[in-house]
Short mmCIF file of C-alpha atoms and ligand atoms in Angstrom, two decimals:
data_model
loop_
_atom_site.label_atom_id
_atom_site.label_comp_id
_atom_site.label_asym_id
_atom_site.label_seq_id
_atom_site.Cartn_x
_atom_site.Cartn_y
_atom_site.Cartn_z
CA MET A 10 42.65 79.17 108.48
CA ILE A 11 40.40 76.26 109.45
CA SER A 12 38.69 76.90 112.75
CA GLN A 13 36.27 74.03 112.31
CA LEU A 14 35.69 71.30 109.76
CA ALA A 15 32.12 71.05 108.45
CA LEU A 16 31.44 67.67 106.83
CA SER A 17 28.57 66.84 104.45
CA VAL A 18 28.13 63.32 103.11
CA VAL A 19 26.23 62.43 99.95
CA GLU A 20 25.61 58.99 98.49
CA LYS A 21 26.45 59.64 94.84
CA VAL A 22 27.78 62.60 92.87
CA SER A 23 29.72 63.22 89.64
CA SER A 24 32.77 64.36 91.65
CA THR A 25 33.02 65.71 95.19
CA SER A 26 35.20 68.46 93.71
CA ASP A 27 32.23 69.53 91.51
CA LEU A 28 30.11 69.85 94.64
CA ALA A 29 32.93 71.78 96.29
CA ARG A 30 32.83 74.32 93.43
CA LEU A 31 29.11 74.82 93.96
CA ALA A 32 29.73 75.23 97.69
CA ILE A 33 32.37 77.91 97.00
CA ASP A 34 29.89 79.71 94.72
CA ASP A 35 27.65 79.65 97.78
CA ASN A 36 30.38 81.19 99.99
CA ALA A 37 31.34 77.99 101.81
CA ALA A 38 33.77 78.54 104.69
CA SER A 39 37.35 77.31 104.75
CA GLY A 40 37.15 73.82 106.29
CA THR A 41 34.07 72.69 104.36
CA VAL A 42 34.41 68.97 103.53
CA ILE A 43 32.28 67.05 101.05
CA GLN A 44 32.33 63.27 100.99
CA ALA A 45 30.59 60.90 98.59
CA HIS A 46 30.25 57.10 98.76
CA ILE A 47 30.23 56.83 94.96
CA GLN A 48 31.51 59.18 92.24
CA THR A 49 30.28 58.74 88.69
CA LYS A 50 32.91 61.05 87.16
CA GLY A 51 35.79 60.97 89.61
CA ARG A 52 38.86 62.67 88.20
CA GLY A 53 42.55 62.18 88.79
CA ARG A 54 45.67 64.11 87.80
CA ASN A 55 46.55 64.63 84.15
CA ASN A 56 42.95 64.09 83.01
CA ARG A 57 42.91 60.51 84.24
CA VAL A 58 39.70 58.92 85.46
CA TRP A 59 39.51 58.10 89.17
CA HIS A 60 37.30 55.02 89.40
CA SER A 61 35.08 55.52 92.41
CA PRO A 62 33.02 52.46 93.38
CA LYS A 63 31.42 52.18 96.82
CA GLY A 64 33.84 51.08 99.53
CA ASN A 65 36.62 53.68 99.23
CA LEU A 66 37.00 57.20 100.59
CA TYR A 67 36.31 60.16 98.28
CA LEU A 68 36.32 63.64 99.67
CA SER A 69 37.08 67.25 98.83
CA VAL A 70 38.22 69.83 101.36
CA ILE A 71 37.88 73.57 100.73
CA ILE A 72 40.53 75.88 102.17
CA THR A 73 41.25 79.58 101.78
CA PRO A 74 44.93 79.90 102.72
CA SER A 75 46.72 83.03 103.82
CA GLN A 76 49.95 81.70 102.27
CA PRO A 77 50.66 83.33 98.87
CA GLN A 78 49.15 81.54 95.88
CA GLN A 79 52.56 80.64 94.42
CA ASP A 80 53.10 78.38 97.47
CA TRP A 81 49.78 76.55 97.19
CA PRO A 82 51.17 73.52 95.31
CA GLY A 83 53.05 72.67 98.54
CA VAL A 84 49.71 71.63 100.04
CA SER A 85 50.16 68.31 98.17
CA LEU A 86 53.05 67.42 100.42
CA VAL A 87 51.15 68.37 103.57
CA VAL A 88 48.11 66.29 102.58
CA SER A 89 50.12 63.24 101.48
CA LEU A 90 52.01 63.31 104.77
CA ALA A 91 48.76 63.56 106.78
CA LEU A 92 47.47 60.53 104.85
CA ALA A 93 50.67 58.59 105.52
CA LYS A 94 50.47 59.39 109.25
CA THR A 95 46.84 58.22 109.38
CA LEU A 96 47.63 55.04 107.43
CA GLY A 97 50.48 54.39 109.87
CA ALA A 98 47.90 53.54 112.55
CA TYR A 99 46.66 50.67 110.35
CA ILE A 100 49.74 49.47 108.48
CA GLU A 101 53.36 48.96 109.53
CA PRO A 102 54.71 52.51 108.87
CA SER A 103 57.90 51.26 107.18
CA ARG A 104 55.72 49.93 104.33
CA ILE A 105 54.32 53.39 103.57
CA SER A 106 56.14 55.84 101.31
CA LEU A 107 55.43 59.10 99.52
CA LYS A 108 55.90 59.55 95.78
CA TRP A 109 56.47 63.17 94.84
CA PRO A 110 54.44 65.26 94.55
CA ASN A 111 51.33 63.68 96.02
CA ASP A 112 50.90 59.92 95.86
CA VAL A 113 50.87 57.64 98.88
CA LEU A 114 52.32 54.16 98.32
CA VAL A 115 52.19 50.96 100.35
CA LEU A 116 54.91 48.50 99.36
CA ASP A 117 55.37 50.53 96.17
CA GLN A 118 51.70 50.40 95.15
CA LYS A 119 49.44 53.42 95.12
CA ILE A 120 46.84 53.54 97.89
CA ALA A 121 45.76 57.20 97.70
CA GLY A 122 45.79 60.14 95.34
CA ILE A 123 45.39 63.88 95.74
CA LEU A 124 44.14 66.40 93.19
CA LEU A 125 44.48 70.11 93.95
CA GLU A 126 42.26 72.53 92.06
CA VAL A 127 42.22 76.29 92.50
CA TYR A 128 38.79 77.85 92.24
CA HIS A 129 38.32 81.58 92.91
CA GLN A 130 40.41 82.31 96.00
CA ALA A 131 40.19 78.76 97.37
CA ILE A 132 41.92 75.41 96.98
CA ILE A 133 39.78 72.34 96.53
CA ILE A 134 41.78 69.40 97.86
CA GLY A 135 40.36 66.23 96.32
CA ILE A 136 41.44 63.07 98.13
CA GLY A 137 40.79 59.47 97.18
CA VAL A 138 41.89 56.57 99.40
CA ASN A 139 41.50 52.93 98.41
CA LEU A 140 40.08 51.48 101.61
CA THR A 141 38.62 48.23 100.27
CA LYS A 142 38.57 48.39 96.45
CA THR A 143 41.66 48.30 94.24
CA PRO A 144 41.23 50.01 90.87
CA LYS A 145 42.43 48.11 87.80
CA VAL A 146 46.07 48.78 87.01
CA GLU A 147 45.38 50.08 83.52
CA ALA A 148 43.05 52.72 84.95
CA GLN A 149 45.99 54.32 86.77
CA ASN A 150 49.55 55.17 85.91
CA TRP A 151 50.86 53.03 88.76
CA PRO A 152 49.97 49.64 90.32
CA ALA A 153 47.32 50.09 93.00
CA THR A 154 46.46 48.53 96.34
CA ALA A 155 43.84 48.95 99.08
CA LEU A 156 44.11 49.32 102.85
CA SER A 157 42.08 46.14 103.47
CA ASP A 158 44.86 44.13 101.75
CA HIS A 159 47.34 45.20 104.42
CA SER A 160 45.44 45.83 107.64
CA GLN A 161 44.92 43.00 110.16
CA GLU A 162 41.67 44.50 111.48
CA PRO A 163 38.61 45.40 109.38
CA VAL A 164 38.77 49.10 108.52
CA ASP A 165 35.87 51.32 109.58
CA SER A 166 35.77 53.97 106.87
CA ASP A 167 34.15 56.62 109.09
CA ASP A 168 36.86 56.11 111.74
CA PHE A 169 39.58 56.37 109.12
CA ARG A 170 38.01 59.55 107.68
CA ASP A 171 37.66 61.17 111.11
CA GLN A 172 41.24 60.41 112.12
CA PHE A 173 42.54 61.66 108.80
CA LEU A 174 40.50 64.88 108.88
CA SER A 175 41.63 65.72 112.38
CA GLN A 176 45.30 65.21 111.39
CA LEU A 177 44.75 67.18 108.18
CA LYS A 178 43.17 70.15 109.97
CA ASP A 179 46.14 70.48 112.36
CA ASP A 180 48.68 70.10 109.55
CA LEU A 181 46.97 72.56 107.19
CA ASN A 182 46.75 75.17 109.94
CA LEU A 183 50.45 74.67 110.67
CA TRP A 184 51.31 75.03 106.96
CA ASP A 185 49.24 78.21 106.78
CA LYS A 186 51.38 79.70 109.58
CA GLU A 187 54.83 78.29 108.83
CA ALA A 188 54.72 77.16 105.16
CA LEU A 189 56.46 73.86 104.34
CA THR A 190 59.38 74.23 106.77
CA PRO A 191 58.03 71.83 109.45
CA PHE A 192 57.05 69.26 106.79
CA ILE A 193 60.25 68.92 104.75
CA LYS A 194 62.07 66.50 107.05
CA PRO A 195 59.11 64.22 107.89
CA TRP A 196 58.14 64.12 104.19
CA THR A 197 61.71 63.33 103.10
CA ASP A 198 61.97 60.59 105.75
CA MET A 199 59.12 58.81 103.95
CA ALA A 200 60.12 59.68 100.38
CA ALA A 201 60.10 56.94 97.76
CA PHE A 202 63.11 56.75 95.39
CA LEU A 203 65.31 59.12 97.39
CA ASP A 204 68.81 59.11 95.86
CA GLU A 205 67.62 56.68 93.19
CA ASN A 206 67.61 57.12 89.42
CA ILE A 207 64.20 58.23 88.26
CA ALA A 208 62.50 59.24 85.05
CA LEU A 209 60.30 62.28 85.18
CA THR A 210 57.59 62.94 82.60
CA LEU A 211 57.17 66.70 82.38
CA ASN A 212 54.38 66.69 79.84
CA GLN A 213 53.05 64.24 77.26
CA ASP A 214 56.33 63.70 75.44
CA GLN A 215 59.13 65.28 77.47
CA MET A 216 61.04 63.02 79.79
CA ILE A 217 64.13 63.74 81.85
CA TYR A 218 66.33 61.43 83.90
CA GLY A 219 68.29 62.04 87.04
CA ARG A 220 68.76 61.22 90.71
CA PHE A 221 66.04 62.33 93.10
CA ARG A 222 67.87 64.38 95.76
CA GLY A 223 64.88 65.44 97.87
CA ILE A 224 62.66 68.49 98.05
CA HIS A 225 63.43 72.16 98.51
CA ALA A 226 61.72 74.26 101.21
CA ASN A 227 59.35 75.50 98.48
CA GLY A 228 58.26 71.92 97.65
CA THR A 229 60.06 71.61 94.31
CA MET A 230 61.84 68.38 93.49
CA GLN A 231 65.62 68.51 93.37
CA LEU A 232 66.72 66.40 90.43
CA GLU A 233 70.43 65.92 89.83
CA THR A 234 71.04 65.39 86.13
CA ASP A 235 74.26 64.46 84.30
CA SER A 236 73.82 67.12 81.65
CA ASP A 237 72.38 70.13 83.51
CA GLY A 238 73.36 69.65 87.16
CA MET A 239 70.70 70.17 89.83
CA LEU A 240 67.24 71.10 88.51
CA SER A 241 64.26 72.32 90.56
CA ILE A 242 61.10 70.75 89.20
CA SER A 243 57.66 71.97 90.14
CA ALA A 244 55.43 69.39 88.40
CA GLY A 245 55.78 65.99 86.78
CA ASP A 246 55.12 62.27 86.97
CA VAL A 247 57.82 60.11 88.52
CA THR A 248 58.73 56.58 87.45
CA ARG A 249 61.72 54.46 88.28
CA ALA A 250 64.45 54.69 85.62
CA ARG A 251 65.51 51.35 84.25
CA PRO A 252 69.12 50.61 85.13
CA ALA A 253 71.45 51.82 82.36
CA LYS A 254 72.94 48.34 81.87
CA ARG A 255 69.56 46.75 81.23
CA LYS A 256 68.59 49.57 78.89
CA ALA A 257 71.82 49.15 76.93
CA GLU A 258 71.23 45.41 76.71
CA GLN A 259 67.71 45.94 75.49
CA ALA A 260 68.93 48.35 72.86
CA LYS A 261 71.21 45.59 71.49
CA HIS A 262 68.27 43.26 70.77
C1 BTN B 25 45.35 61.23 91.37
O1 BTN B 25 45.31 61.20 90.14
O2 BTN B 25 46.17 60.55 91.98
C2 BTN B 25 44.39 62.09 92.14
C3 BTN B 25 43.11 61.40 92.46
C4 BTN B 25 42.13 62.25 93.24
C5 BTN B 25 40.79 61.57 93.45
C6 BTN B 25 39.89 62.34 94.36
S1 BTN B 25 38.48 61.42 94.90
C7 BTN B 25 37.76 62.85 95.58
C8 BTN B 25 38.03 63.99 94.61
N1 BTN B 25 37.01 64.01 93.57
C9 BTN B 25 37.53 63.72 92.37
O3 BTN B 25 36.86 63.68 91.31
N2 BTN B 25 38.84 63.51 92.46
C10 BTN B 25 39.31 63.64 93.81
#
């Protein structure tokens, strides 16, 4: 699917994913990568803003998969795992975990985010990694951190990008041949909140609770609920459920 990555770097743009759309309009090949040092309108999931000052990594990768479109959301897991593997060269790997479907955490704080957008017959994979700058907590739905807070050595952002892209190319090509099968175990080994009680926001006002039992071969979350048994969830925002005892105590006051 990707025979070669072709990287362009710009200083400043609204969003690298906007440039990726223009590139697709211009028949860009699968494997086209657009990086910017600054984004003035970086976007995150659920219409959140992705603050994009100079010093972090912002890039969008265009792919045209041969896997059927219904399986494209699984790319989130492949990309988050490739990020975790790359970060593992800089940070003690046991500190890195993956929050379904596509956040990368270090000691429970978010270090990277992924936004998939489908445009014509392509996926634009937007990736933001906090290399040196930590966005304000209120800007995100989760406490944030940056690689420079954890790495002993100064981080060269071009080196990090190159290592990540090379890992990503191999992993995306493997996914395009074999779907998620080779990724389920390594992803689950790094999963945050496995077998823990979580709260899942499905949309603005619908929340469900259950135990996170892992992911299915199609990438859906397996959530064991008291009322409806095991549910397969394809999209949502995970938070840790407060322990029932504490919730009951709070309700008393
Ligand atoms: C998230 O909400 O966690 C996803 C954040 C994705 C941010 C990246 S930065 C490069 C690309 N361009 C954007 O505007 N967003 C993505």
